Structure formats: C-alpha cells, structure tokens
Amino acid sequence: MRPVIIAANWKMHTTPAEAGALAATIAEVSAEPDVERVICPPFVALAHVAAALAGSGVAVGAQNVHAEEAGAFTGEVAAGMLEGLATWAIVGHSERRRDQGETDALVGRKLRRCLDHGLRPILCVGEQLAEREAGRAVAVVREQLADCLAAFAAAPSSRSAETGPPAVLEDVLVIAYEPVWAIGTGRTASGADAAAMADAIRAVLGALGWPEPAATAVPILYGGSVTSGSIGEFLAEPSLDGALVGGASLKVDEMAGIVARAALTARARLTATPGVEVGS
Ligand code: PGA
C-alpha cells in the first residue's frame, strides 16, 4: 500500500521568522496522522521551520541540493549541510531546469547526493505544453527518468565502509509529475491525464529494470496549481499518491483543506489493507 504524501514547496517566499510561524500553524490545522506531510521552505528558513515543526509529525525538506559534496561553489548548499535541518529534498524542479539550466544528468547526480546524506528525494519530471500538444508527453518524461537514473547510477557514492551503505533508491524515491504548463499558472492537468502519466512512469521504471514491487510501489505526486478545490480530482485516482503544492501551500486554509482531503484517501487505503490500523 502506498502512502499519501502532501509536500509544500514554498519556493522563494517567507522570511525565517514568517516561515517558522506559518509552518507551526499549518502543522496544527493539518494534523492528520495518516498523511505524510512535508514542508520545503527556503534554505535560510530551514532552521526556524525545523524548530517550529519538532514533534509535530511534519517533515522538513529542502528545495534543492548541490550535485557535489563540497567545494568552491559560491552561494550553493551541499546535501551534507542539511543534516539536522531537513530529511527530504526536491530535485529537478522545472523552475530550476528553466532558470538554472539544470539537466537530467545534473539532477541524477543530485539524487546521488540525497541518498548519500539520508535525504528522501522528490524528483520532479514533466513536459512543456508544446510537447504535450505534439503527443510527446510520455516520451519526454520517459527520457527525463532514463537520463536522471542513468546519471544517478554512474555517480560515485561518497559513502564508505565507515559510514555504511546509502539507502536504496527504489526504497526512498518519490516522483512528482508536474506538467510545466500547469505550474504557477492556475491551469491543472485533468486527474485522468495525471493518472495516465503516473501509470506510464511506473511502466518506464519497470522497463528501466526496476524490479517489482518497487516500480509499483514508488509514490507519485501530482504538482501544478493544486488547491483545496482541485486536490480531490487527483486523489480520486488510485495511481496518484498526493501532491507537490506550490502557491496554495503558503495559505493556511488551503493546506488545511488539501491535507483533510488527502486524509480521506489515506484512510480509505488503510481500511482496504488488512492488518493496518487507521490513525496509527
Ligand atoms: P504551483 O507550484 O502549485 O504554484 O503551481 C507547484 C510546484 O512548483 O511544485
């Protein structure tokens, strides 16, 4: 049974003080033990948010990590620096692909850094509008996944016999399907389109050699202008396991509504799974 995950991507919003207060309020109004909640504030707010969320059950995520362990990279943040601050990280967000020219090869190396440092990665993939209109959406996402995972596999791990092996990617990866044309635009894909892409992603992972049940078990989130009003359409799809929420995740009422709806799906899944207790 796959978990239901709601991840908030605050992008370049909030000061550290604002972020701490907002995170605490969101944790309070969205206290649903059956939903995995993650808040990804700007780097400078991670410490405030981590302190505000301590003991709340809400995890903290970074919005990015650097592909290298350390070095002369002015202004950058390495995965290892997030120790004690974050347990998740978004990689390959379309805004970074667009604005920082991030390639799949680079994103694959970022995945490696996440695993080396115990961060659960949310890997973002998704097509542009012209690609969807040309009927190439699945081909584009397939290529992104194949290239990211090949770069991940080729990147050496910084773990050693002393530090122990890193987590296995298949055990921790979360994928966010974000059609680029639906991010920050108010437009959303249909639930059926997003679910079809989630099915395609699992098939691609299988074709890339992921053994079962890993390919079926990978959580896939939908991202792109999700609100408390639209989340139901996505969570009605059994192939989708939650959302990566941008703009609406800065609004307390929206987050309360989104997580409340997610809890319905999470409870329904738990109820359908023999031997698992709801609310445990
Ligand atoms: P949006 O952003 O909800 O504001 O469209 C989603 C995202 O970029 O993760």
Coordinates of C-alpha atoms and ligand atoms in Angstrom, one line a residue:
M1 CA 0.0 0.0 0.0
R2 CA 1.4 3.4 -1.0
P3 CA 1.4 6.3 1.5
V4 CA -0.4 9.6 0.8
I5 CA 2.0 12.5 0.8
I6 CA 1.4 16.2 0.7
A7 CA 4.6 18.3 0.1
A8 CA 4.6 22.0 0.3
N9 CA 7.1 23.9 -1.9
W10 CA 7.3 27.5 -0.6
K11 CA 9.7 28.5 -3.4
M12 CA 11.2 32.0 -2.8
H13 CA 8.7 33.1 -0.2
T14 CA 8.8 33.8 3.6
T15 CA 11.5 35.2 5.9
P16 CA 12.8 32.8 8.5
A17 CA 10.5 34.3 11.2
E18 CA 7.4 34.2 9.0
A19 CA 8.3 30.6 7.9
G20 CA 8.5 29.3 11.4
A21 CA 5.2 30.8 12.4
L22 CA 3.5 29.6 9.2
A23 CA 4.9 26.1 9.5
A24 CA 3.6 25.8 13.1
T25 CA 0.2 27.0 12.1
I26 CA 0.0 24.6 9.1
A27 CA 1.1 21.7 11.3
E28 CA -1.7 22.5 13.7
V29 CA -4.5 22.8 11.2
S30 CA -3.4 19.8 9.2
A31 CA -2.8 17.3 12.0
E32 CA -3.7 14.1 10.1
P33 CA -1.6 11.2 11.2
D34 CA -2.4 9.1 8.1
V35 CA -0.9 11.7 5.7
E36 CA 2.8 12.2 5.3
R37 CA 3.3 15.9 5.4
V38 CA 6.5 17.7 4.2
I39 CA 7.2 21.5 4.2
C40 CA 10.0 22.8 2.0
P41 CA 10.9 26.4 2.9
P42 CA 13.8 28.4 1.5
F43 CA 17.2 27.3 2.8
V44 CA 17.5 30.3 5.2
A45 CA 14.3 29.3 6.9
L46 CA 15.1 25.6 7.4
A47 CA 16.4 26.0 10.9
H48 CA 13.3 28.0 12.0
V49 CA 10.9 25.6 10.3
A50 CA 12.7 22.6 11.8
A51 CA 12.4 24.1 15.3
A52 CA 8.8 25.0 14.7
L53 CA 7.9 21.5 13.5
A54 CA 9.8 19.5 16.1
G55 CA 7.4 16.8 17.4
S56 CA 4.6 17.8 15.0
G57 CA 5.0 14.8 12.7
V58 CA 5.6 17.2 9.7
A59 CA 8.9 16.6 8.0
V60 CA 11.2 19.4 6.6
G61 CA 12.5 19.4 3.1
A62 CA 15.0 21.4 1.1
Q63 CA 14.0 22.8 -2.3
N64 CA 17.3 21.8 -3.9
V65 CA 20.8 20.4 -3.2
H66 CA 24.1 20.8 -5.0
A67 CA 25.4 17.9 -7.1
E68 CA 28.8 17.9 -5.5
E69 CA 29.8 17.0 -1.9
A70 CA 31.6 20.3 -1.2
G71 CA 33.9 22.8 -2.9
A72 CA 34.3 26.2 -4.4
F73 CA 30.7 26.8 -5.3
T74 CA 29.8 30.2 -4.0
G75 CA 26.2 30.5 -2.8
E76 CA 25.4 26.8 -3.1
V77 CA 24.2 24.4 -0.4
A78 CA 25.5 20.8 -0.2
A79 CA 23.3 17.9 0.8
G80 CA 25.6 17.1 3.8
M81 CA 24.9 20.7 5.2
L82 CA 21.3 19.8 5.7
E83 CA 22.0 17.4 8.4
G84 CA 19.7 18.1 11.4
L85 CA 17.7 20.6 9.2
A86 CA 15.9 18.5 6.6
T87 CA 15.1 14.9 5.8
W88 CA 13.7 15.4 2.3
A89 CA 14.8 17.4 -0.8
I90 CA 13.2 18.4 -4.0
V91 CA 15.4 17.8 -7.0
G92 CA 14.9 18.7 -10.7
H93 CA 12.1 21.2 -10.2
S94 CA 11.1 22.7 -13.6
E95 CA 11.9 26.2 -12.3
R96 CA 15.5 25.2 -11.7
R97 CA 15.6 23.4 -15.1
R98 CA 14.3 26.6 -16.7
D99 CA 16.2 29.2 -14.7
Q100 CA 19.5 27.4 -13.8
G101 CA 19.7 25.2 -16.8
E102 CA 19.6 22.0 -14.8
T103 CA 19.9 19.0 -17.0
D104 CA 18.8 15.4 -16.3
A105 CA 22.5 14.4 -15.9
L106 CA 22.9 17.0 -13.2
V107 CA 19.7 16.1 -11.5
G108 CA 20.8 12.4 -11.4
R109 CA 23.9 13.4 -9.5
K110 CA 21.8 15.4 -7.1
L111 CA 19.8 12.3 -6.4
R112 CA 23.0 10.5 -5.5
R113 CA 23.9 13.3 -3.0
C114 CA 20.5 13.0 -1.5
L115 CA 20.9 9.3 -0.9
D116 CA 24.4 9.7 0.4
H117 CA 23.1 12.1 3.1
G118 CA 19.9 10.4 4.1
L119 CA 17.6 12.8 2.3
R120 CA 14.4 11.4 0.7
P121 CA 14.3 12.9 -2.8
I122 CA 11.2 14.2 -4.6
L123 CA 12.3 14.0 -8.3
C124 CA 10.3 16.4 -10.5
V125 CA 9.5 15.4 -14.1
G126 CA 7.1 16.9 -16.6
E127 CA 6.6 18.1 -20.1
Q128 CA 6.2 21.5 -21.7
L129 CA 2.8 22.5 -23.3
A130 CA 4.2 22.2 -26.8
E131 CA 5.5 18.7 -26.0
R132 CA 2.1 17.6 -24.7
E133 CA 0.3 19.1 -27.7
A134 CA 2.7 17.2 -30.0
G135 CA 1.7 14.0 -28.3
R136 CA 5.2 13.6 -26.8
A137 CA 4.4 14.0 -23.0
V138 CA 5.2 10.4 -22.1
A139 CA 8.3 10.3 -24.3
V140 CA 9.6 13.4 -22.7
V141 CA 9.1 12.1 -19.2
R142 CA 10.5 8.7 -20.1
E143 CA 13.7 10.4 -21.3
Q144 CA 13.9 12.5 -18.2
L145 CA 13.6 9.5 -16.0
A146 CA 16.0 7.4 -18.0
D147 CA 18.7 10.1 -18.1
C148 CA 18.3 11.0 -14.4
L149 CA 18.5 7.4 -13.3
A150 CA 21.5 6.7 -15.6
A151 CA 23.4 9.7 -14.2
F152 CA 22.5 8.6 -10.7
A153 CA 23.8 5.1 -11.3
A154 CA 27.0 6.5 -12.8
A155 CA 27.7 8.9 -10.0
P156 CA 30.1 7.6 -7.3
S157 CA 28.8 7.5 -3.8
S158 CA 30.6 9.3 -1.1
R159 CA 29.6 6.7 1.5
S160 CA 32.3 4.4 2.8
A161 CA 32.7 1.2 4.8
E162 CA 32.7 3.5 7.9
T163 CA 29.6 5.5 7.1
G164 CA 27.7 2.4 5.8
P165 CA 25.9 2.0 2.5
P166 CA 23.4 4.6 1.4
A167 CA 19.7 3.9 1.2
V168 CA 18.4 2.1 -1.9
L169 CA 16.9 4.5 -4.4
E170 CA 13.9 2.2 -5.0
D171 CA 13.1 2.3 -1.3
V172 CA 13.1 6.1 -0.9
L173 CA 12.4 7.8 -4.2
V174 CA 9.2 9.9 -4.6
I175 CA 8.4 11.2 -8.1
A176 CA 6.4 14.4 -8.7
Y177 CA 4.8 14.6 -12.1
E178 CA 4.5 18.3 -12.8
P179 CA 3.3 19.3 -16.3
V180 CA 5.3 22.5 -16.7
W181 CA 2.4 24.3 -18.2
A182 CA 0.4 23.8 -15.0
I183 CA 2.9 25.2 -12.6
G184 CA 2.0 28.6 -11.2
T185 CA -0.5 29.2 -14.0
G186 CA -3.8 28.2 -12.4
R187 CA -4.2 25.5 -15.1
T188 CA -4.2 21.9 -14.0
A189 CA -4.0 18.7 -15.9
S190 CA -7.1 16.5 -15.6
G191 CA -6.9 13.8 -12.9
A192 CA -7.2 11.2 -15.6
D193 CA -4.3 12.7 -17.6
A194 CA -2.1 12.8 -14.5
A195 CA -3.1 9.2 -13.5
A196 CA -2.2 8.0 -17.0
M197 CA 1.2 9.6 -16.7
A198 CA 1.7 8.0 -13.3
D199 CA 0.9 4.6 -14.9
A200 CA 3.4 5.4 -17.7
I201 CA 6.1 6.4 -15.2
R202 CA 5.7 3.1 -13.3
A203 CA 5.9 1.2 -16.6
V204 CA 9.0 3.2 -17.6
L205 CA 10.7 2.3 -14.2
G206 CA 9.9 -1.3 -14.9
A207 CA 11.3 -1.1 -18.4
L208 CA 14.4 0.6 -16.9
G209 CA 15.0 -2.5 -14.8
W210 CA 13.3 -1.7 -11.5
P211 CA 12.1 -5.0 -10.1
E212 CA 8.6 -5.5 -8.8
P213 CA 7.2 -4.4 -6.4
A214 CA 9.5 -1.3 -6.5
A215 CA 8.1 0.1 -9.7
T216 CA 4.5 -0.3 -8.5
A217 CA 5.3 0.9 -5.0
V218 CA 7.0 4.3 -5.9
P219 CA 4.8 7.1 -4.7
I220 CA 3.9 9.5 -7.5
L221 CA 2.6 13.0 -6.6
Y222 CA 0.9 15.4 -8.9
G223 CA 2.1 19.0 -9.0
G224 CA 0.8 22.1 -10.7
S225 CA -1.6 24.7 -9.3
V226 CA -3.2 22.2 -6.8
T227 CA -5.7 23.8 -4.4
S228 CA -8.1 22.5 -1.8
G229 CA -10.7 22.6 -4.6
S230 CA -8.8 20.6 -7.2
I231 CA -6.9 18.1 -5.0
G232 CA -10.0 15.7 -4.9
E233 CA -9.8 15.1 -8.6
F234 CA -6.2 13.9 -8.3
L235 CA -6.7 11.8 -5.2
A236 CA -9.7 10.1 -6.7
E237 CA -7.2 8.4 -9.0
P238 CA -5.7 5.3 -7.4
S239 CA -2.4 5.8 -9.3
L240 CA -1.7 9.2 -7.6
D241 CA -0.4 9.4 -4.1
G242 CA -0.6 13.0 -3.2
A243 CA 0.6 16.4 -4.3
L244 CA 3.5 18.8 -4.5
V245 CA 1.8 22.1 -3.8
G246 CA 3.3 25.5 -4.6
G247 CA 1.3 28.7 -4.3
A248 CA -1.6 27.2 -2.2
S249 CA 0.9 25.8 0.3
L250 CA 1.6 29.2 1.7
K251 CA -2.1 29.6 2.7
V252 CA -3.2 28.0 5.9
D253 CA -6.8 27.4 4.9
E254 CA -5.7 25.8 1.6
M255 CA -3.3 23.5 3.3
A256 CA -5.9 22.5 5.9
G257 CA -8.3 21.6 3.1
I258 CA -5.7 19.8 1.0
V259 CA -4.5 17.7 3.8
A260 CA -8.1 17.0 5.1
R261 CA -8.9 15.6 1.6
A262 CA -5.7 13.7 1.5
A263 CA -6.6 12.1 4.8
L264 CA -9.8 10.6 3.3
T265 CA -7.8 8.8 0.6
A266 CA -5.1 7.7 3.2
R267 CA -7.8 6.3 5.5
A268 CA -9.5 4.5 2.6
R269 CA -6.3 2.9 1.6
L270 CA -5.5 1.8 5.1
T271 CA -9.0 0.4 5.6
A272 CA -8.5 -1.6 2.4
T273 CA -5.3 -3.0 3.7
P274 CA -5.8 -5.9 6.0
G275 CA -3.9 -5.7 9.3
V276 CA -3.2 -2.0 9.2
E277 CA -4.7 0.4 11.7
V278 CA -6.1 3.8 10.7
G279 CA -4.5 6.7 12.7
S280 CA -1.6 4.6 14.0
Ligands
PGA1 P1 2.1 25.6 -8.0 O1 3.6 25.0 -7.9 O2 1.2 24.8 -7.1 O3 2.2 27.0 -7.6 O4 1.7 25.5 -9.5 C1 3.8 23.6 -7.9 C2 5.3 23.4 -7.8 O5 6.0 24.1 -8.5 O6 5.7 22.5 -7.1

